């Protein structure tokens, strides 16, 4: 009888552990695909900023991140009005931050590049908060 209770308790603990371990995965999985891609792009951009790779920063902004504002606007169209307005506002803010980053990289201005990158990250966090 005691052996059976141990088995039941062990299964319950394992189930609880697996469930708790999957919570962070579910949070990330709850983000739209477009936002997950943007998150990866911002991480890549951060590595370029840290490397002070001015030309590649500008190329990345105009290349893979060139459609960011359009992508976010398309995502906003699928949302209820309150979220839609917030995502559109943040899409504009993201666009302005990327423009600032582009101009700062063009001028080889590391402090300004870092400030603009911080704004990009902050905007991304605000976008993620809308969907959490």
PDB file of C-alpha atoms in Angstrom:
ATOM      1  CA  UNK A   1       0.000   0.000   0.000  1.00  0.00           C
ATOM      2  CA  UNK A   2       2.800   2.425   0.900  1.00  0.00           C
ATOM      3  CA  UNK A   3       4.627   1.536  -2.307  1.00  0.00           C
ATOM      4  CA  UNK A   4       1.525   2.441  -4.310  1.00  0.00           C
ATOM      5  CA  UNK A   5       1.286   5.875  -2.629  1.00  0.00           C
ATOM      6  CA  UNK A   6       4.929   6.529  -3.409  1.00  0.00           C
ATOM      7  CA  UNK A   7       4.290   5.727  -7.056  1.00  0.00           C
ATOM      8  CA  UNK A   8       1.260   8.020  -7.189  1.00  0.00           C
ATOM      9  CA  UNK A   9       3.190  10.806  -5.450  1.00  0.00           C
ATOM     10  CA  UNK A  10       6.145  10.372  -7.817  1.00  0.00           C
ATOM     11  CA  UNK A  11       3.870  10.569 -10.869  1.00  0.00           C
ATOM     12  CA  UNK A  12       2.174  13.681  -9.456  1.00  0.00           C
ATOM     13  CA  UNK A  13       5.514  15.408  -8.812  1.00  0.00           C
ATOM     14  CA  UNK A  14       6.796  14.523 -12.287  1.00  0.00           C
ATOM     15  CA  UNK A  15       3.593  15.796 -13.879  1.00  0.00           C
ATOM     16  CA  UNK A  16       3.814  19.055 -11.931  1.00  0.00           C
ATOM     17  CA  UNK A  17       7.470  19.471 -12.905  1.00  0.00           C
ATOM     18  CA  UNK A  18       6.741  18.915 -16.579  1.00  0.00           C
ATOM     19  CA  UNK A  19       3.843  21.344 -16.473  1.00  0.00           C
ATOM     20  CA  UNK A  20       5.903  24.055 -14.754  1.00  0.00           C
ATOM     21  CA  UNK A  21       8.759  23.518 -17.186  1.00  0.00           C
ATOM     22  CA  UNK A  22       6.479  24.055 -20.162  1.00  0.00           C
ATOM     23  CA  UNK A  23       5.117  27.406 -18.970  1.00  0.00           C
ATOM     24  CA  UNK A  24       7.899  29.557 -20.440  1.00  0.00           C
ATOM     25  CA  UNK A  25       7.648  27.706 -23.750  1.00  0.00           C
ATOM     26  CA  UNK A  26       3.920  28.390 -23.882  1.00  0.00           C
ATOM     27  CA  UNK A  27       4.518  32.108 -23.244  1.00  0.00           C
ATOM     28  CA  UNK A  28       6.876  32.354 -26.213  1.00  0.00           C
ATOM     29  CA  UNK A  29       4.587  30.213 -28.334  1.00  0.00           C
ATOM     30  CA  UNK A  30       1.746  32.646 -27.575  1.00  0.00           C
ATOM     31  CA  UNK A  31       3.448  35.416 -29.552  1.00  0.00           C
ATOM     32  CA  UNK A  32       2.511  35.821 -33.202  1.00  0.00           C
ATOM     33  CA  UNK A  33       5.034  34.489 -35.696  1.00  0.00           C
ATOM     34  CA  UNK A  34       5.766  38.020 -36.947  1.00  0.00           C
ATOM     35  CA  UNK A  35       6.689  39.158 -33.459  1.00  0.00           C
ATOM     36  CA  UNK A  36       8.907  36.125 -32.899  1.00  0.00           C
ATOM     37  CA  UNK A  37      10.749  36.956 -36.125  1.00  0.00           C
ATOM     38  CA  UNK A  38      11.109  40.582 -35.055  1.00  0.00           C
ATOM     39  CA  UNK A  39      12.556  39.415 -31.753  1.00  0.00           C
ATOM     40  CA  UNK A  40      15.208  37.400 -33.612  1.00  0.00           C
ATOM     41  CA  UNK A  41      15.975  40.364 -35.864  1.00  0.00           C
ATOM     42  CA  UNK A  42      16.416  42.684 -32.887  1.00  0.00           C
ATOM     43  CA  UNK A  43      18.818  40.167 -31.308  1.00  0.00           C
ATOM     44  CA  UNK A  44      20.830  40.034 -34.551  1.00  0.00           C
ATOM     45  CA  UNK A  45      20.833  43.824 -34.739  1.00  0.00           C
ATOM     46  CA  UNK A  46      22.108  43.967 -31.149  1.00  0.00           C
ATOM     47  CA  UNK A  47      25.062  41.762 -32.061  1.00  0.00           C
ATOM     48  CA  UNK A  48      25.888  44.098 -34.962  1.00  0.00           C
ATOM     49  CA  UNK A  49      25.698  47.126 -32.656  1.00  0.00           C
ATOM     50  CA  UNK A  50      28.037  45.466 -30.166  1.00  0.00           C
ATOM     51  CA  UNK A  51      30.474  44.686 -33.000  1.00  0.00           C
ATOM     52  CA  UNK A  52      30.241  48.305 -34.225  1.00  0.00           C
ATOM     53  CA  UNK A  53      29.655  46.981 -37.738  1.00  0.00           C
ATOM     54  CA  UNK A  54      28.238  50.219 -39.156  1.00  0.00           C
ATOM     55  CA  UNK A  55      27.727  49.110 -42.741  1.00  0.00           C
ATOM     56  CA  UNK A  56      26.103  45.823 -41.760  1.00  0.00           C
ATOM     57  CA  UNK A  57      23.790  47.625 -39.296  1.00  0.00           C
ATOM     58  CA  UNK A  58      22.525  49.835 -42.119  1.00  0.00           C
ATOM     59  CA  UNK A  59      22.252  46.897 -44.527  1.00  0.00           C
ATOM     60  CA  UNK A  60      20.312  44.866 -41.966  1.00  0.00           C
ATOM     61  CA  UNK A  61      17.904  47.726 -41.264  1.00  0.00           C
ATOM     62  CA  UNK A  62      17.231  48.250 -44.974  1.00  0.00           C
ATOM     63  CA  UNK A  63      17.257  44.521 -45.761  1.00  0.00           C
ATOM     64  CA  UNK A  64      15.649  42.009 -43.392  1.00  0.00           C
ATOM     65  CA  UNK A  65      14.139  44.698 -41.148  1.00  0.00           C
ATOM     66  CA  UNK A  66      13.020  46.883 -44.049  1.00  0.00           C
ATOM     67  CA  UNK A  67       9.431  45.673 -43.922  1.00  0.00           C
ATOM     68  CA  UNK A  68       9.066  45.795 -40.139  1.00  0.00           C
ATOM     69  CA  UNK A  69       6.567  48.647 -40.102  1.00  0.00           C
ATOM     70  CA  UNK A  70       4.481  47.034 -42.867  1.00  0.00           C
ATOM     71  CA  UNK A  71       4.562  43.657 -41.126  1.00  0.00           C
ATOM     72  CA  UNK A  72       3.414  45.160 -37.822  1.00  0.00           C
ATOM     73  CA  UNK A  73       0.674  47.129 -39.588  1.00  0.00           C
ATOM     74  CA  UNK A  74      -0.554  43.899 -41.183  1.00  0.00           C
ATOM     75  CA  UNK A  75      -0.503  42.196 -37.804  1.00  0.00           C
ATOM     76  CA  UNK A  76      -2.488  45.074 -36.283  1.00  0.00           C
ATOM     77  CA  UNK A  77      -5.240  44.588 -38.864  1.00  0.00           C
ATOM     78  CA  UNK A  78      -6.057  41.213 -37.301  1.00  0.00           C
ATOM     79  CA  UNK A  79      -6.533  42.616 -33.788  1.00  0.00           C
ATOM     80  CA  UNK A  80      -9.427  44.180 -31.850  1.00  0.00           C
ATOM     81  CA  UNK A  81      -9.552  48.003 -31.967  1.00  0.00           C
ATOM     82  CA  UNK A  82      -7.793  48.708 -28.663  1.00  0.00           C
ATOM     83  CA  UNK A  83      -4.862  46.407 -29.439  1.00  0.00           C
ATOM     84  CA  UNK A  84      -4.848  47.551 -33.053  1.00  0.00           C
ATOM     85  CA  UNK A  85      -4.318  51.203 -32.074  1.00  0.00           C
ATOM     86  CA  UNK A  86      -1.522  50.275 -29.686  1.00  0.00           C
ATOM     87  CA  UNK A  87       0.275  48.057 -32.214  1.00  0.00           C
ATOM     88  CA  UNK A  88      -0.006  50.768 -34.895  1.00  0.00           C
ATOM     89  CA  UNK A  89       1.454  53.320 -32.480  1.00  0.00           C
ATOM     90  CA  UNK A  90       4.293  50.964 -31.616  1.00  0.00           C
ATOM     91  CA  UNK A  91       4.891  50.179 -35.307  1.00  0.00           C
ATOM     92  CA  UNK A  92       5.442  53.888 -35.951  1.00  0.00           C
ATOM     93  CA  UNK A  93       7.696  54.110 -32.908  1.00  0.00           C
ATOM     94  CA  UNK A  94       9.698  51.096 -34.106  1.00  0.00           C
ATOM     95  CA  UNK A  95      10.083  52.711 -37.529  1.00  0.00           C
ATOM     96  CA  UNK A  96      11.331  55.966 -35.997  1.00  0.00           C
ATOM     97  CA  UNK A  97      13.769  54.094 -33.773  1.00  0.00           C
ATOM     98  CA  UNK A  98      15.152  52.139 -36.730  1.00  0.00           C
ATOM     99  CA  UNK A  99      15.539  55.392 -38.695  1.00  0.00           C
ATOM    100  CA  UNK A 100      17.449  56.916 -35.764  1.00  0.00           C
ATOM    101  CA  UNK A 101      19.643  53.847 -35.621  1.00  0.00           C
ATOM    102  CA  UNK A 102      20.294  54.049 -39.358  1.00  0.00           C
ATOM    103  CA  UNK A 103      21.297  57.723 -39.214  1.00  0.00           C
ATOM    104  CA  UNK A 104      23.504  57.131 -36.172  1.00  0.00           C
ATOM    105  CA  UNK A 105      25.253  54.206 -37.875  1.00  0.00           C
ATOM    106  CA  UNK A 106      25.767  56.349 -40.975  1.00  0.00           C
ATOM    107  CA  UNK A 107      27.480  58.968 -38.775  1.00  0.00           C
ATOM    108  CA  UNK A 108      29.524  56.290 -36.912  1.00  0.00           C
ATOM    109  CA  UNK A 109      28.055  57.646 -33.662  1.00  0.00           C
ATOM    110  CA  UNK A 110      28.294  54.749 -31.184  1.00  0.00           C
ATOM    111  CA  UNK A 111      26.494  56.452 -28.244  1.00  0.00           C
ATOM    112  CA  UNK A 112      23.600  57.435 -30.512  1.00  0.00           C
ATOM    113  CA  UNK A 113      23.511  53.940 -32.042  1.00  0.00           C
ATOM    114  CA  UNK A 114      23.267  52.403 -28.575  1.00  0.00           C
ATOM    115  CA  UNK A 115      20.521  54.838 -27.549  1.00  0.00           C
ATOM    116  CA  UNK A 116      18.510  54.066 -30.684  1.00  0.00           C
ATOM    117  CA  UNK A 117      19.006  50.312 -30.198  1.00  0.00           C
ATOM    118  CA  UNK A 118      17.729  50.663 -26.625  1.00  0.00           C
ATOM    119  CA  UNK A 119      14.577  52.318 -28.031  1.00  0.00           C
ATOM    120  CA  UNK A 120      14.154  49.449 -30.493  1.00  0.00           C
ATOM    121  CA  UNK A 121      14.385  46.923 -27.639  1.00  0.00           C
ATOM    122  CA  UNK A 122      11.978  48.920 -25.471  1.00  0.00           C
ATOM    123  CA  UNK A 123       9.456  49.071 -28.318  1.00  0.00           C
ATOM    124  CA  UNK A 124       9.785  45.322 -28.874  1.00  0.00           C
ATOM    125  CA  UNK A 125       9.095  44.711 -25.179  1.00  0.00           C
ATOM    126  CA  UNK A 126       6.003  46.930 -25.393  1.00  0.00           C
ATOM    127  CA  UNK A 127       4.807  44.956 -28.427  1.00  0.00           C
ATOM    128  CA  UNK A 128       5.326  41.683 -26.585  1.00  0.00           C
ATOM    129  CA  UNK A 129       3.359  43.065 -23.634  1.00  0.00           C
ATOM    130  CA  UNK A 130       0.377  43.748 -25.912  1.00  0.00           C
ATOM    131  CA  UNK A 131       0.219  40.038 -26.739  1.00  0.00           C
ATOM    132  CA  UNK A 132       0.844  38.642 -23.264  1.00  0.00           C
TER     133      UNK A 132
END
